[in-house]
PDB file of C-alpha atoms in Angstrom:
ATOM      1  CA  MET A   1     -23.473  -2.430  -3.919  1.00  0.00           C
ATOM      2  CA  ASP A   2     -22.009  -5.421  -2.064  1.00  0.00           C
ATOM      3  CA  LEU A   3     -18.488  -4.063  -1.653  1.00  0.00           C
ATOM      4  CA  PRO A   4     -15.380  -6.207  -1.216  1.00  0.00           C
ATOM      5  CA  ALA A   5     -13.235  -5.709   1.864  1.00  0.00           C
ATOM      6  CA  ASP A   6     -10.929  -2.744   2.036  1.00  0.00           C
ATOM      7  CA  THR A   7      -7.711  -4.688   2.555  1.00  0.00           C
ATOM      8  CA  HIS A   8      -5.278  -1.789   2.995  1.00  0.00           C
ATOM      9  CA  VAL A   9      -6.169   0.609   5.826  1.00  0.00           C
ATOM     10  CA  HIS A  10      -3.994   2.494   8.350  1.00  0.00           C
ATOM     11  CA  SER A  11      -4.858   3.662  11.841  1.00  0.00           C
ATOM     12  CA  GLU A  12      -3.059   5.378  14.713  1.00  0.00           C
ATOM     13  CA  TYR A  13      -0.923   2.226  14.958  1.00  0.00           C
ATOM     14  CA  SER A  14       0.886   3.173  11.740  1.00  0.00           C
ATOM     15  CA  TRP A  15       3.917   5.373  12.315  1.00  0.00           C
ATOM     16  CA  ASP A  16       2.927   7.938   9.664  1.00  0.00           C
ATOM     17  CA  VAL A  17      -0.352   8.800  11.370  1.00  0.00           C
ATOM     18  CA  SER A  18       0.563  11.905  13.347  1.00  0.00           C
ATOM     19  CA  PRO A  19       0.644  11.572  17.153  1.00  0.00           C
ATOM     20  CA  GLY A  20      -1.408  14.711  17.636  1.00  0.00           C
ATOM     21  CA  GLY A  21      -2.517  18.104  16.455  1.00  0.00           C
ATOM     22  CA  PRO A  22      -4.864  19.226  13.697  1.00  0.00           C
ATOM     23  CA  GLY A  23      -4.673  18.020  10.147  1.00  0.00           C
ATOM     24  CA  PRO A  24      -5.579  15.048   7.976  1.00  0.00           C
ATOM     25  CA  HIS A  25      -3.284  12.610   9.792  1.00  0.00           C
ATOM     26  CA  SER A  26      -4.346  13.382  13.360  1.00  0.00           C
ATOM     27  CA  PRO A  27      -5.716  10.588  15.555  1.00  0.00           C
ATOM     28  CA  ALA A  28      -9.122  12.242  15.539  1.00  0.00           C
ATOM     29  CA  HIS A  29      -9.313  11.345  11.876  1.00  0.00           C
ATOM     30  CA  GLY A  30      -7.236   8.182  11.609  1.00  0.00           C
ATOM     31  CA  THR A  31      -8.146   5.976  14.547  1.00  0.00           C
ATOM     32  CA  LEU A  32      -9.318   2.393  14.394  1.00  0.00           C
ATOM     33  CA  ARG A  33     -12.584   3.525  15.950  1.00  0.00           C
ATOM     34  CA  GLY A  34     -13.037   6.275  13.387  1.00  0.00           C
ATOM     35  CA  HIS A  35     -12.503   3.876  10.500  1.00  0.00           C
ATOM     36  CA  CYS A  36     -14.915   1.334  11.989  1.00  0.00           C
ATOM     37  CA  ALA A  37     -17.642   3.926  12.460  1.00  0.00           C
ATOM     38  CA  ARG A  38     -17.157   5.080   8.877  1.00  0.00           C
ATOM     39  CA  ALA A  39     -17.279   1.490   7.577  1.00  0.00           C
ATOM     40  CA  GLU A  40     -20.661   0.970   9.213  1.00  0.00           C
ATOM     41  CA  ARG A  41     -22.002   4.243   7.795  1.00  0.00           C
ATOM     42  CA  ILE A  42     -21.073   3.360   4.214  1.00  0.00           C
ATOM     43  CA  GLY A  43     -22.136  -0.284   4.424  1.00  0.00           C
ATOM     44  CA  LEU A  44     -18.655  -1.800   4.230  1.00  0.00           C
ATOM     45  CA  SER A  45     -18.771  -5.239   5.841  1.00  0.00           C
ATOM     46  CA  THR A  46     -15.042  -5.989   6.227  1.00  0.00           C
ATOM     47  CA  VAL A  47     -11.897  -3.965   6.924  1.00  0.00           C
ATOM     48  CA  ILE A  48      -8.309  -5.192   7.151  1.00  0.00           C
ATOM     49  CA  PHE A  49      -6.066  -2.853   9.116  1.00  0.00           C
ATOM     50  CA  THR A  50      -2.572  -3.188   7.641  1.00  0.00           C
ATOM     51  CA  GLU A  51      -0.275  -1.090   9.797  1.00  0.00           C
ATOM     52  CA  HIS A  52       3.096  -0.002   8.480  1.00  0.00           C
ATOM     53  CA  CYS A  53       6.076  -2.283   9.068  1.00  0.00           C
ATOM     54  CA  ASP A  54       9.265  -0.618   7.772  1.00  0.00           C
ATOM     55  CA  LEU A  55      12.560  -1.867   9.138  1.00  0.00           C
ATOM     56  CA  THR A  56      15.059  -0.060   6.901  1.00  0.00           C
ATOM     57  CA  GLY A  57      15.239   3.715   7.208  1.00  0.00           C
ATOM     58  CA  TRP A  58      15.599   6.122   4.308  1.00  0.00           C
ATOM     59  CA  GLY A  59      16.951   9.572   3.560  1.00  0.00           C
ATOM     60  CA  ILE A  60      14.428  12.364   3.367  1.00  0.00           C
ATOM     61  CA  ASP A  61      14.653  16.007   2.301  1.00  0.00           C
ATOM     62  CA  ALA A  62      13.091  18.670   4.497  1.00  0.00           C
ATOM     63  CA  GLU A  63      10.490  19.579   1.867  1.00  0.00           C
ATOM     64  CA  ASP A  64       9.225  15.979   1.851  1.00  0.00           C
ATOM     65  CA  ALA A  65       8.860  15.686   5.618  1.00  0.00           C
ATOM     66  CA  SER A  66       5.442  15.914   7.258  1.00  0.00           C
ATOM     67  CA  PRO A  67       5.157  16.517  11.019  1.00  0.00           C
ATOM     68  CA  ALA A  68       4.900  12.765  11.497  1.00  0.00           C
ATOM     69  CA  HIS A  69       8.153  12.336   9.560  1.00  0.00           C
ATOM     70  CA  ARG A  70      10.174  15.082  11.258  1.00  0.00           C
ATOM     71  CA  VAL A  71      10.144  13.582  14.743  1.00  0.00           C
ATOM     72  CA  LEU A  72      11.697  10.385  13.342  1.00  0.00           C
ATOM     73  CA  ILE A  73      14.590  11.934  11.381  1.00  0.00           C
ATOM     74  CA  GLY A  74      18.036  11.536  12.947  1.00  0.00           C
ATOM     75  CA  ALA A  75      20.983  13.918  12.761  1.00  0.00           C
ATOM     76  CA  ASP A  76      22.203  11.971   9.726  1.00  0.00           C
ATOM     77  CA  GLY A  77      19.018  12.831   7.810  1.00  0.00           C
ATOM     78  CA  ILE A  78      17.766   9.236   7.907  1.00  0.00           C
ATOM     79  CA  LEU A  79      14.181   8.561   8.889  1.00  0.00           C
ATOM     80  CA  VAL A  80      13.933   5.415  11.007  1.00  0.00           C
ATOM     81  CA  PRO A  81      10.302   4.433  11.641  1.00  0.00           C
ATOM     82  CA  PRO A  82       9.364   2.554  14.807  1.00  0.00           C
ATOM     83  CA  LEU A  83       8.135  -1.010  14.764  1.00  0.00           C
ATOM     84  CA  PRO A  84       4.369  -1.479  14.798  1.00  0.00           C
ATOM     85  CA  ARG A  85       2.945  -1.909  18.308  1.00  0.00           C
ATOM     86  CA  LEU A  86       1.184  -5.142  17.495  1.00  0.00           C
ATOM     87  CA  ASP A  87       0.124  -6.033  21.042  1.00  0.00           C
ATOM     88  CA  ALA A  88      -1.579  -2.666  21.592  1.00  0.00           C
ATOM     89  CA  PHE A  89      -2.969  -2.823  18.056  1.00  0.00           C
ATOM     90  CA  ARG A  90      -4.530  -6.233  18.628  1.00  0.00           C
ATOM     91  CA  ALA A  91      -6.022  -5.099  21.947  1.00  0.00           C
ATOM     92  CA  GLU A  92      -7.694  -2.108  20.286  1.00  0.00           C
ATOM     93  CA  VAL A  93      -8.957  -4.331  17.472  1.00  0.00           C
ATOM     94  CA  GLU A  94     -10.623  -6.571  20.067  1.00  0.00           C
ATOM     95  CA  ARG A  95     -12.306  -3.544  21.655  1.00  0.00           C
ATOM     96  CA  CYS A  96     -13.551  -2.412  18.250  1.00  0.00           C
ATOM     97  CA  ARG A  97     -14.871  -5.906  17.500  1.00  0.00           C
ATOM     98  CA  ARG A  98     -16.916  -5.772  20.686  1.00  0.00           C
ATOM     99  CA  ASP A  99     -18.236  -2.294  19.867  1.00  0.00           C
ATOM    100  CA  HIS A 100     -18.960  -3.083  16.192  1.00  0.00           C
ATOM    101  CA  PRO A 101     -20.242  -6.679  16.175  1.00  0.00           C
ATOM    102  CA  GLY A 102     -21.662  -6.348  12.665  1.00  0.00           C
ATOM    103  CA  LEU A 103     -18.303  -5.371  11.173  1.00  0.00           C
ATOM    104  CA  ARG A 104     -15.641  -7.955  10.315  1.00  0.00           C
ATOM    105  CA  ILE A 105     -12.300  -6.476  11.479  1.00  0.00           C
ATOM    106  CA  LEU A 106      -9.100  -8.249  10.425  1.00  0.00           C
ATOM    107  CA  THR A 107      -5.454  -7.523  11.204  1.00  0.00           C
ATOM    108  CA  GLY A 108      -2.379  -7.172   9.044  1.00  0.00           C
ATOM    109  CA  VAL A 109       0.704  -5.181   8.145  1.00  0.00           C
ATOM    110  CA  GLU A 110       1.975  -3.347   5.123  1.00  0.00           C
ATOM    111  CA  PHE A 111       5.502  -4.759   4.990  1.00  0.00           C
ATOM    112  CA  GLY A 112       7.808  -2.298   3.255  1.00  0.00           C
ATOM    113  CA  GLN A 113      10.670  -3.792   1.243  1.00  0.00           C
ATOM    114  CA  PRO A 114      10.047  -7.393   2.421  1.00  0.00           C
ATOM    115  CA  HIS A 115      12.704  -8.714   0.055  1.00  0.00           C
ATOM    116  CA  LEU A 116      15.302  -6.805   2.101  1.00  0.00           C
ATOM    117  CA  ASP A 117      14.024  -7.210   5.645  1.00  0.00           C
ATOM    118  CA  LEU A 118      12.222 -10.531   5.974  1.00  0.00           C
ATOM    119  CA  ASP A 119      14.690 -12.096   8.421  1.00  0.00           C
ATOM    120  CA  ARG A 120      14.709  -9.000  10.630  1.00  0.00           C
ATOM    121  CA  ALA A 121      10.920  -8.867  10.618  1.00  0.00           C
ATOM    122  CA  LEU A 122      10.548 -12.517  11.568  1.00  0.00           C
ATOM    123  CA  ALA A 123      12.946 -11.967  14.489  1.00  0.00           C
ATOM    124  CA  VAL A 124      10.798  -9.251  16.060  1.00  0.00           C
ATOM    125  CA  LEU A 125       7.230  -9.709  14.772  1.00  0.00           C
ATOM    126  CA  ASP A 126       4.699 -12.531  14.685  1.00  0.00           C
ATOM    127  CA  LEU A 127       3.633 -12.145  11.061  1.00  0.00           C
ATOM    128  CA  ALA A 128       1.993 -15.579  11.095  1.00  0.00           C
ATOM    129  CA  GLY A 129      -0.555 -14.311  13.608  1.00  0.00           C
ATOM    130  CA  LEU A 130      -1.929 -11.745  11.154  1.00  0.00           C
ATOM    131  CA  ASP A 131      -4.733 -12.114   8.652  1.00  0.00           C
ATOM    132  CA  ARG A 132      -2.958 -10.287   5.812  1.00  0.00           C
ATOM    133  CA  VAL A 133       0.591  -9.258   4.891  1.00  0.00           C
ATOM    134  CA  ASN A 134       0.746  -6.726   2.074  1.00  0.00           C
ATOM    135  CA  GLY A 135       4.156  -6.287   0.492  1.00  0.00           C
ATOM    136  CA  SER A 136       5.084  -2.809  -0.688  1.00  0.00           C
ATOM    137  CA  LEU A 137       8.038  -1.106  -2.332  1.00  0.00           C
ATOM    138  CA  HIS A 138       8.527   2.445  -1.085  1.00  0.00           C
ATOM    139  CA  THR A 139      12.260   3.152  -1.539  1.00  0.00           C
ATOM    140  CA  LEU A 140      15.252   2.622  -3.831  1.00  0.00           C
ATOM    141  CA  THR A 141      18.966   2.554  -3.035  1.00  0.00           C
ATOM    142  CA  VAL A 142      21.317   5.408  -3.992  1.00  0.00           C
ATOM    143  CA  ASP A 143      24.923   5.100  -2.802  1.00  0.00           C
ATOM    144  CA  GLY A 144      23.935   2.791   0.000  1.00  0.00           C
ATOM    145  CA  VAL A 145      21.000   4.901   1.228  1.00  0.00           C
ATOM    146  CA  ARG A 146      17.326   4.266   0.458  1.00  0.00           C
ATOM    147  CA  TYR A 147      15.147   7.134  -0.834  1.00  0.00           C
ATOM    148  CA  GLU A 148      11.487   7.472  -1.741  1.00  0.00           C
ATOM    149  CA  PRO A 149      10.520   8.397  -5.322  1.00  0.00           C
ATOM    150  CA  ILE A 150       9.381  11.892  -4.297  1.00  0.00           C
ATOM    151  CA  THR A 151      12.984  12.674  -3.347  1.00  0.00           C
ATOM    152  CA  LEU A 152      14.538  10.881  -6.296  1.00  0.00           C
ATOM    153  CA  TYR A 153      12.557  12.950  -8.803  1.00  0.00           C
ATOM    154  CA  ARG A 154      14.741  15.910  -7.787  1.00  0.00           C
ATOM    155  CA  ARG A 155      17.949  13.917  -8.237  1.00  0.00           C
ATOM    156  CA  TRP A 156      17.314  11.700 -11.241  1.00  0.00           C
ATOM    157  CA  PRO A 157      15.578  12.009 -14.596  1.00  0.00           C
ATOM    158  CA  ALA A 158      11.927  11.145 -14.012  1.00  0.00           C
ATOM    159  CA  ASP A 159      11.975   8.185 -16.396  1.00  0.00           C
ATOM    160  CA  ARG A 160      14.808   6.616 -14.378  1.00  0.00           C
ATOM    161  CA  VAL A 161      12.746   6.822 -11.179  1.00  0.00           C
ATOM    162  CA  ILE A 162       9.913   4.898 -12.796  1.00  0.00           C
ATOM    163  CA  THR A 163      12.057   2.298 -14.573  1.00  0.00           C
ATOM    164  CA  ASP A 164      14.341   1.667 -11.586  1.00  0.00           C
ATOM    165  CA  TYR A 165      11.317   1.345  -9.313  1.00  0.00           C
ATOM    166  CA  LEU A 166       9.731  -1.234 -11.596  1.00  0.00           C
ATOM    167  CA  ALA A 167      13.029  -3.092 -11.998  1.00  0.00           C
ATOM    168  CA  GLU A 168      13.242  -3.488  -8.210  1.00  0.00           C
ATOM    169  CA  ALA A 169       9.603  -4.572  -8.170  1.00  0.00           C
ATOM    170  CA  VAL A 170      10.707  -7.493 -10.364  1.00  0.00           C
ATOM    171  CA  VAL A 171      13.416  -8.360  -7.816  1.00  0.00           C
ATOM    172  CA  MET A 172      10.960  -8.109  -4.932  1.00  0.00           C
ATOM    173  CA  ALA A 173       8.435 -10.320  -6.722  1.00  0.00           C
ATOM    174  CA  GLY A 174      11.127 -12.924  -7.314  1.00  0.00           C
ATOM    175  CA  SER A 175      12.109 -13.115  -3.654  1.00  0.00           C
ATOM    176  CA  ASP A 176      10.915 -15.792  -1.240  1.00  0.00           C
ATOM    177  CA  ALA A 177       9.570 -13.223   1.228  1.00  0.00           C
ATOM    178  CA  ALA A 178       6.176 -14.233   2.562  1.00  0.00           C
ATOM    179  CA  PHE A 179       3.701 -11.648   1.323  1.00  0.00           C
ATOM    180  CA  PRO A 180       0.678 -12.771  -0.696  1.00  0.00           C
ATOM    181  CA  VAL A 181      -0.183  -9.333  -2.120  1.00  0.00           C
ATOM    182  CA  PHE A 182       1.977  -6.816  -3.986  1.00  0.00           C
ATOM    183  CA  THR A 183       0.536  -3.411  -3.135  1.00  0.00           C
ATOM    184  CA  HIS A 184       0.364  -0.131  -5.069  1.00  0.00           C
ATOM    185  CA  LEU A 185       2.621  -0.961  -8.011  1.00  0.00           C
ATOM    186  CA  ASP A 186       1.929   2.623  -9.077  1.00  0.00           C
ATOM    187  CA  TYR A 187       3.609   4.046  -5.951  1.00  0.00           C
ATOM    188  CA  ALA A 188       6.222   6.001  -7.907  1.00  0.00           C
ATOM    189  CA  VAL A 189       3.476   7.498 -10.063  1.00  0.00           C
ATOM    190  CA  ARG A 190       1.922   9.171  -7.024  1.00  0.00           C
ATOM    191  CA  SER A 191       4.718  11.731  -6.800  1.00  0.00           C
ATOM    192  CA  TRP A 192       5.284  12.150 -10.550  1.00  0.00           C
ATOM    193  CA  PRO A 193       6.375  15.838 -11.073  1.00  0.00           C
ATOM    194  CA  THR A 194       3.271  16.903 -12.989  1.00  0.00           C
ATOM    195  CA  GLU A 195       3.970  20.620 -12.556  1.00  0.00           C
ATOM    196  CA  ARG A 196       7.291  20.181 -14.381  1.00  0.00           C
ATOM    197  CA  LEU A 197       6.573  17.387 -16.871  1.00  0.00           C
ATOM    198  CA  GLY A 198       2.806  17.330 -17.297  1.00  0.00           C
ATOM    199  CA  PRO A 199       0.475  14.401 -16.603  1.00  0.00           C
ATOM    200  CA  PHE A 200       1.924  10.931 -16.253  1.00  0.00           C
ATOM    201  CA  ASP A 201       1.609   8.828 -19.420  1.00  0.00           C
ATOM    202  CA  PRO A 202       1.597   5.125 -18.503  1.00  0.00           C
ATOM    203  CA  TYR A 203       2.079   4.062 -22.104  1.00  0.00           C
ATOM    204  CA  THR A 204       5.587   5.558 -22.073  1.00  0.00           C
ATOM    205  CA  PHE A 205       6.437   2.926 -19.442  1.00  0.00           C
ATOM    206  CA  GLU A 206       4.160   0.136 -20.592  1.00  0.00           C
ATOM    207  CA  GLU A 207       6.812  -2.547 -21.001  1.00  0.00           C
ATOM    208  CA  PRO A 208       8.481  -1.969 -17.577  1.00  0.00           C
ATOM    209  CA  PHE A 209       5.054  -2.112 -15.931  1.00  0.00           C
ATOM    210  CA  ARG A 210       4.167  -5.257 -17.817  1.00  0.00           C
ATOM    211  CA  ALA A 211       7.517  -6.848 -16.900  1.00  0.00           C
ATOM    212  CA  ALA A 212       6.848  -6.185 -13.209  1.00  0.00           C
ATOM    213  CA  MET A 213       3.352  -7.624 -13.546  1.00  0.00           C
ATOM    214  CA  ARG A 214       4.684 -10.746 -15.240  1.00  0.00           C
ATOM    215  CA  ALA A 215       7.102 -11.266 -12.357  1.00  0.00           C
ATOM    216  CA  ILE A 216       4.352 -10.796  -9.761  1.00  0.00           C
ATOM    217  CA  ALA A 217       2.033 -13.139 -11.657  1.00  0.00           C
ATOM    218  CA  ALA A 218       4.780 -15.764 -11.950  1.00  0.00           C
ATOM    219  CA  SER A 219       5.278 -15.594  -8.182  1.00  0.00           C
ATOM    220  CA  GLY A 220       1.640 -16.561  -7.623  1.00  0.00           C
ATOM    221  CA  ARG A 221       0.887 -13.378  -5.705  1.00  0.00           C
ATOM    222  CA  ALA A 222      -2.140 -11.146  -6.035  1.00  0.00           C
ATOM    223  CA  LEU A 223      -1.880  -7.552  -7.198  1.00  0.00           C
ATOM    224  CA  GLU A 224      -3.605  -4.888  -5.183  1.00  0.00           C
ATOM    225  CA  LEU A 225      -5.842  -2.493  -7.072  1.00  0.00           C
ATOM    226  CA  ASN A 226      -4.911   0.541  -5.025  1.00  0.00           C
ATOM    227  CA  VAL A 227      -7.858   2.735  -5.772  1.00  0.00           C
ATOM    228  CA  GLY A 228      -7.114   6.131  -4.293  1.00  0.00           C
ATOM    229  CA  VAL A 229      -6.817   6.918  -8.004  1.00  0.00           C
ATOM    230  CA  ILE A 230      -8.483   4.642 -10.550  1.00  0.00           C
ATOM    231  CA  ARG A 231      -5.972   3.506 -13.181  1.00  0.00           C
ATOM    232  CA  PRO A 232      -7.786   1.217 -15.642  1.00  0.00           C
ATOM    233  CA  TRP A 233      -4.579   0.281 -17.426  1.00  0.00           C
ATOM    234  CA  ILE A 234      -3.283  -1.513 -14.320  1.00  0.00           C
ATOM    235  CA  ALA A 235      -6.161  -4.004 -14.171  1.00  0.00           C
ATOM    236  CA  GLN A 236      -6.075  -4.457 -17.951  1.00  0.00           C
ATOM    237  CA  TRP A 237      -2.336  -5.108 -18.202  1.00  0.00           C
ATOM    238  CA  TRP A 238      -2.386  -7.328 -15.102  1.00  0.00           C
ATOM    239  CA  ALA A 239      -5.007  -9.587 -16.658  1.00  0.00           C
ATOM    240  CA  GLN A 240      -3.168  -9.640 -19.983  1.00  0.00           C
ATOM    241  CA  GLU A 241       0.130 -10.557 -18.305  1.00  0.00           C
ATOM    242  CA  GLY A 242      -1.283 -13.590 -16.548  1.00  0.00           C
ATOM    243  CA  GLY A 243      -2.406 -12.074 -13.265  1.00  0.00           C
ATOM    244  CA  ARG A 244      -4.892 -14.380 -11.591  1.00  0.00           C
ATOM    245  CA  ALA A 245      -5.945 -12.485  -8.468  1.00  0.00           C
ATOM    246  CA  VAL A 246      -6.558  -8.969  -7.178  1.00  0.00           C
ATOM    247  CA  SER A 247      -7.380  -7.336  -3.871  1.00  0.00           C
ATOM    248  CA  PHE A 248      -8.888  -3.906  -3.290  1.00  0.00           C
ATOM    249  CA  GLY A 249      -7.115  -1.368  -1.105  1.00  0.00           C
ATOM    250  CA  SER A 250      -7.718   2.308  -0.428  1.00  0.00           C
ATOM    251  CA  ASP A 251      -4.488   2.908   1.557  1.00  0.00           C
ATOM    252  CA  ALA A 252      -6.730   5.073   3.734  1.00  0.00           C
ATOM    253  CA  HIS A 253      -5.064   6.959   6.563  1.00  0.00           C
ATOM    254  CA  THR A 254      -8.297   8.843   7.259  1.00  0.00           C
ATOM    255  CA  PRO A 255     -11.866   7.484   7.393  1.00  0.00           C
ATOM    256  CA  ASP A 256     -13.086   9.705   4.567  1.00  0.00           C
ATOM    257  CA  ARG A 257     -10.800   7.728   2.207  1.00  0.00           C
ATOM    258  CA  LEU A 258     -12.033   4.314   3.356  1.00  0.00           C
ATOM    259  CA  ALA A 259     -13.183   2.263   0.340  1.00  0.00           C
ATOM    260  CA  ALA A 260     -12.803   5.357  -1.835  1.00  0.00           C
ATOM    261  CA  ASN A 261     -13.716   4.689  -5.476  1.00  0.00           C
ATOM    262  CA  PHE A 262     -14.638   1.058  -4.746  1.00  0.00           C
ATOM    263  CA  PRO A 263     -17.692   0.955  -7.059  1.00  0.00           C
ATOM    264  CA  ASP A 264     -15.500   2.061  -9.974  1.00  0.00           C
ATOM    265  CA  ALA A 265     -12.780  -0.384  -8.933  1.00  0.00           C
ATOM    266  CA  VAL A 266     -15.249  -3.265  -8.799  1.00  0.00           C
ATOM    267  CA  ALA A 267     -16.515  -2.428 -12.288  1.00  0.00           C
ATOM    268  CA  MET A 268     -12.919  -2.233 -13.534  1.00  0.00           C
ATOM    269  CA  ALA A 269     -12.065  -5.651 -12.066  1.00  0.00           C
ATOM    270  CA  GLU A 270     -15.192  -7.268 -13.486  1.00  0.00           C
ATOM    271  CA  GLN A 271     -14.517  -5.796 -16.914  1.00  0.00           C
ATOM    272  CA  ASN A 272     -11.151  -7.584 -16.890  1.00  0.00           C
ATOM    273  CA  GLY A 273     -12.571 -10.947 -15.900  1.00  0.00           C
ATOM    274  CA  PHE A 274     -12.037 -10.965 -12.131  1.00  0.00           C
ATOM    275  CA  ARG A 275     -14.823 -12.415 -10.005  1.00  0.00           C
ATOM    276  CA  ARG A 276     -15.482 -12.063  -6.306  1.00  0.00           C
ATOM    277  CA  GLY A 277     -14.551 -14.686  -3.759  1.00  0.00           C
ATOM    278  CA  ARG A 278     -16.760 -16.339  -1.183  1.00  0.00           C
ATOM    279  CA  ARG A 279     -15.948 -13.826   1.557  1.00  0.00           C
ATOM    280  CA  PRO A 280     -15.460 -10.055   1.186  1.00  0.00           C
ATOM    281  CA  GLU A 281     -11.758 -10.354   2.110  1.00  0.00           C
ATOM    282  CA  ASP A 282     -11.028 -13.123  -0.407  1.00  0.00           C
ATOM    283  CA  PHE A 283      -9.076 -12.370  -3.550  1.00  0.00           C
ATOM    284  CA  TRP A 284     -11.028 -11.795  -6.728  1.00  0.00           C
ATOM    285  CA  THR A 285      -9.792 -14.313  -9.280  1.00  0.00           C
ATOM    286  CA  ARG A 286     -10.070 -15.095 -12.954  1.00  0.00           C
TER     287      ARG A 286
END
């Protein structure tokens, strides 16, 4: 299959890829070079590395902290991630381009909470020099402190986590922050407390999801089909709510997840009327 680009990939230049040691987030598994080698093996022609850019820290409970998290948590319990090392990142991309001339390698960031931090980001980063800026919503505010959904599920009723997340997605979509793609709208679903509440039922939250999609569509942005888990209802509702464009992103932090489930994702997009662009990295539109 002629696969589209994987437009959401993380390497050792993302802060949540562990600086060392065994495990799924070690550099041996999550390097630019490892991803590029994997892309060639599976016949993927184009990869966009979108390294994390998070400028506002968030509170984190000990049980939610991976080794990569723990070294960044201050005495106040707030995790403050470092800025992406874009100069070193670009230099390694150039080396990989020389070593993998048949692979199209593009650069980008995953900009967390861009509606809150755009001015700060523009002051310290050259976003215009990147091929892709994905906008993502990872945290919500509680008493002046941001928290991820995985933490909020222990503090709030689960339905509030989902509805508040989607309500802020509407706010983010309505902002003038420069990000052409809204990534993983299902982010809060990833940590849904299945062991306590059973499987997530999207139809319980259909209208809040549709409201967020309408806001994203009205902004003219594309919606990422984040395909670590295939959720057919996302593509269907997006098309029904006026969405005109999609991108495909694995959110891979390890090469084995690169372009995961892409054949199913392509079929899902086509079933809902989206058609490929001229280049692998172009949005699919309807």
